[in-house]
Short mmCIF file of C-alpha atoms and ligand atoms in Angstrom, two decimals:
data_model
loop_
_atom_site.label_atom_id
_atom_site.label_comp_id
_atom_site.label_asym_id
_atom_site.label_seq_id
_atom_site.Cartn_x
_atom_site.Cartn_y
_atom_site.Cartn_z
CA MET X 23 0.37 0.15 0.51
CA LYS X 24 1.56 3.51 -0.93
CA ARG X 25 1.14 6.27 1.79
CA ALA X 26 0.68 9.87 1.15
CA PHE X 27 1.78 12.35 3.06
CA ILE X 28 -0.33 15.77 1.90
CA THR X 29 -0.58 19.32 3.44
CA GLY X 30 -2.73 21.33 2.84
CA VAL X 31 -5.86 18.12 3.17
CA THR X 32 -7.74 21.05 5.18
CA GLY X 33 -8.67 22.67 1.70
CA GLN X 34 -10.48 22.70 -1.46
CA ASP X 35 -7.84 20.70 -3.13
CA GLY X 36 -7.19 18.56 -0.01
CA ALA X 37 -10.23 16.89 -0.28
CA TYR X 38 -10.16 15.76 -3.66
CA LEU X 39 -6.74 14.65 -3.86
CA SER X 40 -7.34 12.83 -0.55
CA GLN X 41 -10.52 10.89 -2.04
CA LEU X 42 -8.46 10.37 -6.54
CA LEU X 43 -5.66 9.05 -3.24
CA LEU X 44 -7.97 6.26 -0.72
CA ASP X 45 -10.25 5.77 -4.40
CA LYS X 46 -6.72 4.07 -5.48
CA GLY X 47 -6.29 2.56 -2.10
CA TYR X 48 -3.28 5.16 -1.04
CA GLU X 49 -2.99 4.79 3.41
CA VAL X 50 -3.64 9.53 2.72
CA TRP X 51 -2.14 11.01 6.06
CA GLY X 52 -2.66 15.53 6.37
CA LEU X 53 -1.55 18.36 7.82
CA VAL X 54 -3.39 20.03 10.25
CA ARG X 55 -2.79 23.23 12.01
CA ARG X 56 -4.83 23.22 14.77
CA SER X 57 -7.49 25.99 15.96
CA SER X 58 -10.06 26.22 18.85
CA MET X 59 -12.16 25.28 15.84
CA ALA X 60 -11.36 22.35 15.84
CA ASP X 61 -14.99 19.73 14.84
CA VAL X 62 -14.67 22.38 11.90
CA ASN X 63 -11.49 22.38 10.22
CA ASP X 64 -12.53 18.59 8.68
CA GLY X 65 -15.31 20.25 7.18
CA ARG X 66 -15.10 19.45 3.36
CA LEU X 67 -12.92 15.91 4.03
CA ARG X 68 -16.64 14.86 5.99
CA TRP X 69 -18.83 16.77 2.44
CA LEU X 70 -16.38 13.54 0.83
CA GLY X 71 -17.94 11.10 3.32
CA ILE X 72 -13.93 10.72 3.35
CA ALA X 73 -12.36 12.86 6.95
CA ASP X 74 -12.73 9.26 9.41
CA ARG X 75 -9.69 8.05 7.29
CA VAL X 76 -7.79 10.54 6.38
CA LYS X 77 -5.31 10.37 9.13
CA MET X 78 -4.45 13.30 11.25
CA VAL X 79 -0.92 15.24 11.80
CA ASP X 80 -1.08 18.67 13.15
CA GLY X 81 1.32 20.89 12.51
CA ASN X 82 2.26 23.80 10.42
CA LEU X 83 4.16 25.05 7.64
CA LEU X 84 5.91 27.44 8.92
CA ASP X 85 7.45 24.79 12.19
CA ILE X 86 10.38 23.12 10.04
CA SER X 87 11.04 20.40 13.21
CA GLY X 88 7.57 20.05 13.12
CA LEU X 89 7.32 19.10 9.66
CA ILE X 90 11.13 16.68 9.66
CA ARG X 91 9.57 14.20 12.71
CA THR X 92 5.87 14.29 10.91
CA ILE X 93 7.70 13.22 7.17
CA ARG X 94 10.37 10.59 9.32
CA GLU X 95 7.63 9.51 11.15
CA VAL X 96 4.77 8.88 8.16
CA LYS X 97 7.75 8.05 5.57
CA PRO X 98 5.23 8.59 3.05
CA ASP X 99 6.51 7.70 -0.58
CA GLU X 100 4.62 10.82 -2.58
CA ILE X 101 4.18 13.99 -0.57
CA TYR X 102 2.27 16.73 -2.31
CA ASN X 103 2.46 20.27 -0.31
CA LEU X 104 -1.42 22.02 -0.93
CA ALA X 105 -0.99 24.23 2.33
CA ALA X 106 -0.75 28.12 0.58
CA GLN X 107 -2.18 30.91 2.42
CA SER X 108 -4.11 30.45 -1.14
CA PHE X 109 -6.46 33.69 -1.31
CA VAL X 110 -4.35 36.71 -3.96
CA ARG X 111 -7.21 39.24 -2.06
CA SER X 112 -5.41 38.40 1.29
CA SER X 113 -1.88 38.90 0.38
CA TRP X 114 -1.24 42.52 0.14
CA GLN X 115 -3.04 42.67 2.98
CA GLN X 116 -0.92 39.80 5.25
CA PRO X 117 2.53 40.53 2.56
CA ILE X 118 5.15 39.05 5.17
CA LEU X 119 2.29 35.77 6.46
CA THR X 120 2.17 34.43 2.58
CA SER X 121 5.73 34.85 1.42
CA ASN X 122 6.71 33.04 5.27
CA VAL X 123 3.91 30.65 4.15
CA THR X 124 3.01 30.22 0.60
CA GLY X 125 7.07 30.73 -1.04
CA LEU X 126 9.74 30.80 2.31
CA ALA X 127 7.85 27.65 4.10
CA VAL X 128 8.10 25.52 0.68
CA VAL X 129 11.75 25.28 1.78
CA ASN X 130 10.84 24.03 4.41
CA MET X 131 8.87 21.32 3.66
CA LEU X 132 12.27 20.12 1.09
CA GLU X 133 14.84 20.41 3.70
CA ALA X 134 12.47 18.12 5.55
CA ILE X 135 12.32 15.65 2.49
CA ARG X 136 16.31 16.01 2.16
CA LEU X 137 17.52 14.88 5.31
CA GLU X 138 14.18 12.61 6.31
CA ALA X 139 12.77 11.84 2.78
CA PRO X 140 14.75 11.93 -0.31
CA ARG X 141 13.32 9.60 -2.56
CA ALA X 142 9.62 10.53 -1.61
CA ARG X 143 8.73 11.87 -4.67
CA PHE X 144 7.83 15.53 -4.26
CA TYR X 145 4.23 17.34 -5.71
CA GLN X 146 4.06 21.60 -4.87
CA ALA X 147 1.25 23.10 -5.11
CA SER X 148 2.22 26.36 -8.16
CA SER X 149 0.11 29.45 -9.81
CA SER X 150 -0.95 30.95 -13.05
CA GLU X 151 -0.60 33.59 -11.20
CA MET X 152 3.16 33.69 -11.40
CA TYR X 153 2.15 34.17 -15.42
CA GLY X 154 0.72 37.89 -13.86
CA LEU X 155 1.12 40.68 -16.20
CA VAL X 156 1.37 38.08 -19.54
CA GLN X 157 3.57 37.84 -21.35
CA GLU X 158 2.39 35.51 -24.36
CA PRO X 159 -1.74 35.75 -24.86
CA VAL X 160 -1.64 31.60 -24.42
CA GLN X 161 0.88 30.84 -21.46
CA SER X 162 2.62 27.12 -21.68
CA GLU X 163 5.87 25.87 -19.47
CA LYS X 164 7.94 28.05 -21.64
CA THR X 165 6.63 31.79 -20.40
CA PRO X 166 8.19 33.47 -18.85
CA PHE X 167 7.03 34.46 -15.59
CA TYR X 168 6.10 38.49 -14.68
CA PRO X 169 3.79 38.60 -10.97
CA ARG X 170 1.35 40.91 -9.79
CA SER X 171 1.33 39.79 -6.45
CA PRO X 172 2.25 39.15 -3.51
CA TYR X 173 0.59 35.52 -3.16
CA GLY X 174 2.11 35.03 -7.07
CA VAL X 175 5.78 36.45 -6.11
CA ALA X 176 5.30 34.14 -3.60
CA LYS X 177 4.35 31.47 -5.41
CA LEU X 178 7.20 31.65 -7.78
CA PHE X 179 10.22 31.80 -4.70
CA GLY X 180 8.78 28.81 -4.35
CA HIS X 181 8.14 26.81 -7.84
CA TRP X 182 12.02 28.43 -8.87
CA MET X 183 13.37 26.24 -4.97
CA THR X 184 11.49 23.50 -6.57
CA VAL X 185 13.40 23.27 -9.38
CA ASN X 186 16.64 24.04 -7.17
CA TYR X 187 16.72 21.30 -5.65
CA ARG X 188 15.94 19.08 -8.36
CA GLU X 189 18.72 20.36 -10.94
CA SER X 190 20.56 20.67 -6.99
CA PHE X 191 19.89 17.23 -4.74
CA GLY X 192 17.89 14.73 -7.41
CA LEU X 193 15.13 14.97 -5.59
CA HIS X 194 12.11 13.87 -7.35
CA ALA X 195 9.94 16.66 -7.17
CA SER X 196 7.96 17.72 -9.97
CA SER X 197 5.74 21.57 -9.40
CA GLY X 198 2.80 21.43 -11.04
CA ILE X 199 1.28 25.61 -12.48
CA LEU X 200 -2.24 24.96 -12.19
CA PHE X 201 -4.62 27.17 -13.26
CA ASN X 202 -7.78 28.81 -11.73
CA HIS X 203 -9.79 25.57 -10.26
CA GLU X 204 -13.29 25.46 -8.34
CA SER X 205 -15.43 23.12 -6.73
CA PRO X 206 -18.70 22.95 -4.11
CA LEU X 207 -15.30 21.92 -2.27
CA ARG X 208 -14.18 26.11 -2.80
CA GLY X 209 -13.37 28.52 0.05
CA ILE X 210 -16.02 31.39 -0.31
CA GLU X 211 -14.25 34.44 -0.63
CA PHE X 212 -13.21 33.36 -4.49
CA VAL X 213 -15.50 34.55 -7.04
CA THR X 214 -16.95 30.89 -8.42
CA ARG X 215 -18.12 30.31 -5.31
CA LYS X 216 -18.47 34.06 -4.04
CA VAL X 217 -20.88 34.50 -6.40
CA THR X 218 -22.49 30.35 -6.70
CA HIS X 219 -23.53 31.45 -3.21
CA GLY X 220 -24.45 34.13 -4.03
CA VAL X 221 -26.76 33.04 -5.95
CA ALA X 222 -28.23 30.60 -4.71
CA SER X 223 -29.79 32.95 -2.06
CA ILE X 224 -31.81 35.59 -4.25
CA LYS X 225 -32.79 32.25 -5.75
CA LEU X 226 -34.01 31.05 -2.01
CA GLY X 227 -34.82 34.99 -0.42
CA LEU X 228 -32.80 35.71 1.57
CA THR X 229 -30.91 38.38 -0.16
CA LYS X 230 -31.44 40.49 -3.00
CA GLU X 231 -27.96 41.59 -4.72
CA ILE X 232 -24.04 40.45 -4.91
CA ARG X 233 -21.17 42.88 -4.46
CA LEU X 234 -17.89 42.16 -7.23
CA GLY X 235 -15.21 43.64 -8.41
CA ASN X 236 -14.07 43.26 -11.41
CA ILE X 237 -16.12 41.82 -13.23
CA ASP X 238 -14.28 42.66 -16.62
CA ALA X 239 -10.79 39.59 -15.18
CA GLN X 240 -11.25 36.91 -17.23
CA ARG X 241 -9.68 32.90 -16.13
CA ASP X 242 -9.19 29.20 -17.57
CA TRP X 243 -10.59 27.83 -15.05
CA GLY X 244 -11.05 24.28 -14.62
CA HIS X 245 -12.55 21.76 -11.75
CA SER X 246 -10.73 20.50 -8.14
CA LYS X 247 -11.33 17.80 -9.49
CA ASP X 248 -9.57 16.62 -12.65
CA TYR X 249 -7.50 18.76 -11.81
CA ALA X 250 -6.44 16.85 -8.29
CA ARG X 251 -5.81 13.46 -11.61
CA ALA X 252 -3.32 15.73 -12.91
CA MET X 253 -0.86 16.13 -8.94
CA TRP X 254 -1.49 12.68 -9.15
CA LEU X 255 -0.75 11.83 -12.58
CA MET X 256 3.06 13.57 -11.83
CA MET X 257 3.87 11.92 -9.30
CA GLN X 258 3.12 8.45 -11.10
CA GLN X 259 6.63 9.02 -14.28
CA GLU X 260 9.79 8.14 -13.71
CA LYS X 261 10.81 11.87 -14.54
CA PRO X 262 10.00 14.53 -11.69
CA ASP X 263 9.09 17.87 -15.14
CA ASP X 264 6.83 21.60 -14.93
CA TYR X 265 3.25 20.91 -16.33
CA VAL X 266 1.16 23.51 -17.11
CA ILE X 267 -3.15 22.02 -16.25
CA ALA X 268 -5.75 24.35 -17.47
CA THR X 269 -9.19 23.52 -19.38
CA GLY X 270 -7.58 26.33 -22.55
CA ARG X 271 -10.62 28.10 -22.59
CA THR X 272 -10.86 32.48 -20.69
CA THR X 273 -14.02 33.07 -19.79
CA THR X 274 -15.15 36.62 -17.99
CA VAL X 275 -15.50 36.99 -14.49
CA ARG X 276 -19.07 38.64 -16.08
CA ALA X 277 -19.76 35.54 -18.20
CA MET X 278 -19.29 33.00 -15.41
CA CYS X 279 -22.29 35.45 -13.50
CA GLU X 280 -24.51 34.76 -16.08
CA VAL X 281 -24.04 31.06 -16.10
CA ALA X 282 -24.36 31.05 -11.92
CA PHE X 283 -27.58 32.92 -12.61
CA ALA X 284 -29.99 31.65 -15.38
CA HIS X 285 -29.19 28.06 -13.63
CA VAL X 286 -32.31 29.25 -11.87
CA GLY X 287 -33.73 31.12 -14.22
CA LEU X 288 -32.38 35.23 -12.83
CA LYS X 289 -31.07 37.56 -14.94
CA ALA X 290 -27.01 38.34 -13.66
CA ALA X 291 -27.58 42.35 -14.47
CA ASP X 292 -30.61 42.60 -11.94
CA HIS X 293 -28.48 41.87 -9.28
CA ILE X 294 -24.40 42.34 -9.76
CA VAL X 295 -23.19 45.35 -7.78
CA ILE X 296 -19.90 46.57 -8.47
CA ASP X 297 -17.48 48.00 -6.61
CA PRO X 298 -14.84 49.58 -6.14
CA GLU X 299 -13.91 48.68 -2.66
CA LEU X 300 -12.95 45.25 -4.28
CA PHE X 301 -10.74 46.03 -6.84
CA ARG X 302 -7.09 44.57 -6.30
CA PRO X 303 -4.05 47.06 -6.43
CA ALA X 304 -3.05 45.20 -9.81
CA GLU X 305 -4.73 43.52 -11.21
CA VAL X 306 -4.06 39.62 -12.92
CA ASP X 307 -6.98 41.02 -16.39
CA ILE X 308 -6.36 37.31 -18.45
CA LEU X 309 -5.26 33.95 -17.87
CA LEU X 310 -5.25 30.94 -20.81
CA GLY X 311 -3.63 27.78 -20.08
CA ASP X 312 -2.14 26.07 -22.49
CA ALA X 313 -1.73 22.15 -21.16
CA SER X 314 -0.63 19.93 -24.01
CA LYS X 315 2.40 19.24 -22.84
CA ALA X 316 0.83 16.99 -19.57
CA ARG X 317 -1.83 16.32 -22.28
CA ALA X 318 1.29 14.81 -24.59
CA THR X 319 3.37 12.75 -21.21
CA LEU X 320 0.43 12.15 -18.93
CA GLY X 321 -2.31 11.21 -21.14
CA TRP X 322 -4.60 14.53 -18.38
CA GLU X 323 -7.29 15.96 -20.10
CA PRO X 324 -10.13 17.89 -18.23
CA LYS X 325 -13.46 16.33 -18.08
CA ILE X 326 -15.47 18.48 -16.55
CA SER X 327 -16.55 22.05 -19.12
CA MET X 328 -17.29 25.87 -16.78
CA GLU X 329 -20.71 25.19 -16.76
CA ALA X 330 -21.59 22.55 -15.20
CA MET X 331 -19.10 23.29 -12.94
CA ILE X 332 -21.11 26.23 -11.85
CA ARG X 333 -24.22 24.61 -12.08
CA GLU X 334 -22.77 22.05 -9.45
CA MET X 335 -21.81 25.00 -7.36
CA VAL X 336 -25.30 26.36 -7.61
CA ASP X 337 -26.85 23.88 -6.61
CA ALA X 338 -24.49 22.30 -3.80
CA ASP X 339 -25.36 26.65 -2.63
CA MET X 340 -29.04 25.25 -3.04
CA GLU X 341 -28.98 22.46 -1.42
CA ARG X 342 -26.61 23.91 2.03
CA LEU X 343 -29.10 26.83 2.43
CA ALA X 344 -32.65 24.91 2.37
CA THR X 345 -31.15 22.27 5.23
CA LYS X 346 -27.79 24.00 5.84
CA ARG X 347 -25.73 21.24 5.38
CA GLY X 348 -21.88 21.21 6.33
CA ARG X 349 -20.20 23.86 7.35
CA ALA X 350 -18.17 23.46 3.79
P1 NDP U 417 -7.31 26.43 -0.04
O1 NDP U 417 -6.75 28.38 0.09
O2 NDP U 417 -8.78 25.97 0.13
O3 NDP U 417 -6.52 25.14 1.59
C1 NDP U 417 -5.68 25.84 2.03
C2 NDP U 417 -4.52 24.64 3.06
O4 NDP U 417 -3.53 25.75 3.27
C3 NDP U 417 -6.22 24.63 3.85
O5 NDP U 417 -5.54 23.21 4.11
C4 NDP U 417 -5.08 25.46 4.97
O6 NDP U 417 -5.61 25.16 5.95
C5 NDP U 417 -3.71 25.15 4.47
N1 NDP U 417 -2.28 25.96 5.42
C6 NDP U 417 -2.87 27.99 5.50
N2 NDP U 417 -2.05 28.28 6.35
C7 NDP U 417 -0.92 27.09 6.18
C8 NDP U 417 0.31 27.08 8.16
N3 NDP U 417 0.61 28.30 7.87
N4 NDP U 417 0.23 25.84 8.01
C9 NDP U 417 0.28 24.00 7.63
N5 NDP U 417 -1.52 24.41 7.06
C10 NDP U 417 -1.29 25.64 6.30
O7 NDP U 417 -6.75 26.33 -1.49
P2 NDP U 417 -7.01 24.64 -2.71
O8 NDP U 417 -7.07 23.52 -2.26
O9 NDP U 417 -7.96 25.85 -3.89
O10 NDP U 417 -5.97 25.69 -3.60
C11 NDP U 417 -4.42 24.29 -2.85
C12 NDP U 417 -2.58 24.97 -3.69
O11 NDP U 417 -3.07 24.76 -4.94
C13 NDP U 417 -3.02 26.14 -2.58
O12 NDP U 417 -1.19 26.20 -2.35
C14 NDP U 417 -2.82 26.80 -3.38
O13 NDP U 417 -2.24 28.79 -3.70
C15 NDP U 417 -3.02 26.47 -4.81
N6 NDP U 417 -3.27 26.63 -5.94
C16 NDP U 417 -4.56 26.84 -5.83
C17 NDP U 417 -5.64 27.10 -7.15
C18 NDP U 417 -7.06 26.99 -7.37
O14 NDP U 417 -7.17 27.09 -8.27
N7 NDP U 417 -7.66 26.47 -6.49
C19 NDP U 417 -4.48 27.17 -8.91
C20 NDP U 417 -2.71 26.87 -8.03
C21 NDP U 417 -2.67 27.46 -7.23
P3 NDP U 417 -6.90 25.67 6.88
O15 NDP U 417 -8.43 25.12 6.24
O16 NDP U 417 -6.40 24.96 8.99
O17 NDP U 417 -7.05 26.87 6.18
P1 GDR U 418 -7.73 34.45 -8.16
O1 GDR U 418 -9.14 34.51 -7.56
O2 GDR U 418 -7.60 35.40 -7.23
O3 GDR U 418 -7.40 34.25 -9.60
O4 GDR U 418 -6.51 33.29 -7.16
P2 GDR U 418 -10.21 34.65 -7.90
O5 GDR U 418 -11.56 33.70 -7.34
O6 GDR U 418 -10.11 36.06 -6.37
O7 GDR U 418 -10.58 36.11 -7.96
C1 GDR U 418 -10.58 35.62 -8.98
C2 GDR U 418 -10.99 37.02 -10.62
O8 GDR U 418 -11.92 37.37 -9.97
C3 GDR U 418 -12.33 39.39 -9.78
N1 GDR U 418 -12.89 39.49 -9.01
C4 GDR U 418 -12.85 39.07 -7.53
N2 GDR U 418 -12.24 38.10 -7.12
C5 GDR U 418 -13.04 37.64 -5.28
N3 GDR U 418 -12.12 37.01 -5.29
N4 GDR U 418 -14.39 38.85 -4.84
C6 GDR U 418 -14.97 39.20 -5.28
O9 GDR U 418 -16.09 40.15 -5.10
C7 GDR U 418 -14.24 39.72 -7.47
N5 GDR U 418 -14.94 40.21 -7.98
C8 GDR U 418 -14.03 40.39 -9.01
C9 GDR U 418 -10.80 39.37 -9.38
O10 GDR U 418 -10.50 40.29 -9.17
C10 GDR U 418 -10.47 38.11 -10.12
O11 GDR U 418 -10.15 39.37 -11.65
C11 GDR U 418 -7.11 32.58 -7.05
C12 GDR U 418 -6.35 31.63 -5.87
O12 GDR U 418 -6.76 30.13 -6.25
C13 GDR U 418 -5.15 31.54 -5.65
O13 GDR U 418 -4.66 30.10 -4.99
C14 GDR U 418 -4.52 30.36 -7.46
O14 GDR U 418 -3.51 30.08 -7.74
C15 GDR U 418 -5.27 31.27 -8.50
O15 GDR U 418 -6.33 31.43 -8.34
C16 GDR U 418 -4.71 30.45 -10.31
#
């Protein structure tokens, strides 16, 4: 039986990746940071019905001694580093925390692996935010980076450290440059979930409007479930490498909203209010990924369309609000 260790196991991707690995017969261990609300931080794993099958270890990405001990004890075959301060907007409010957790702490993981599990396979959650002010209309592994937020800068540091440890110490370290991916388990602060939750609330008569910032921004949106499969495929390759994971289709926030509202028979224009407070100090206007390397080498391709995903998210939010099921 293979053993996987996931940081960020309580997050969106951690949940779907755990589900995929458990289905494949892995023993799954996850790093969980202590919270005063310990009874709710496994909400996403509970939503998927797998909370009691994931072995939780207390820890924090900032605490290298804990990481070293954990990796020594767990002896994982595959390590997925998904933990991060992942909300771009917060990264201007908390630039140092974001740099420490999303950037510097990647080296904590790499050092712990180098010391305790040099033959383990390592996945780093890199991001399309590293392209920022895009240098090419379609972004591939060869496109130069130009991050536009403290989050993007921190991810770029973690990305290059992963490449460097692969080249310097021969670690099986791969980096997935994942474009935006969403699901019913997406955090409510991200725009898709904010919209689907808002649409469900409006439909149920709980509110009348959704306040948004730049709705002309364009994103290449896929489904977290499809993207978790790509992470696993990277870990099955003999050679570690970097891969762009994207759908190859970009959509404005405005058009995404229209899909969500149309699903419940409403019009987006009747309910969206533009709030200048929600614009970012520097914006990533458009992202569009070229995943042809992943298609050719990993045999990966996305199965769930943006439209189907948004409809699934609206349905899940309707169900949550109607039944108050779970917290995720
Ligand atoms: P989430 O925000 O849903 O999850 C982040 C996870 O990191 C949570 O489990 C959180 O724990 C954990 N975490 C945060 N800080 C620490 C810390 N100091 N120590 C230990 N754990 C910590 O993110 P996603 O699941 O959406 O994304 C997974 C990863 O992929 C992230 O690194 C993100 O930056 C990256 N990424 C995401 C993309 C996307 O579109 N979703 C695209 C590209 C990259 P807690 O539950 O306690 O808050
Ligand atoms: P992003 O995701 O910054 O791309 O990072 P987010 O959903 O927050 O924003 C997408 C775009 O929508 C615009 N927008 C709004 N965004 C939010 N959150 N709230 C609003 O009210 C709003 N109005 C307009 C934003 O300006 C932006 O252009 C996500 C995260 O998951 C990162 O961790 C990950 O690395 C990248 O995707 C790829």
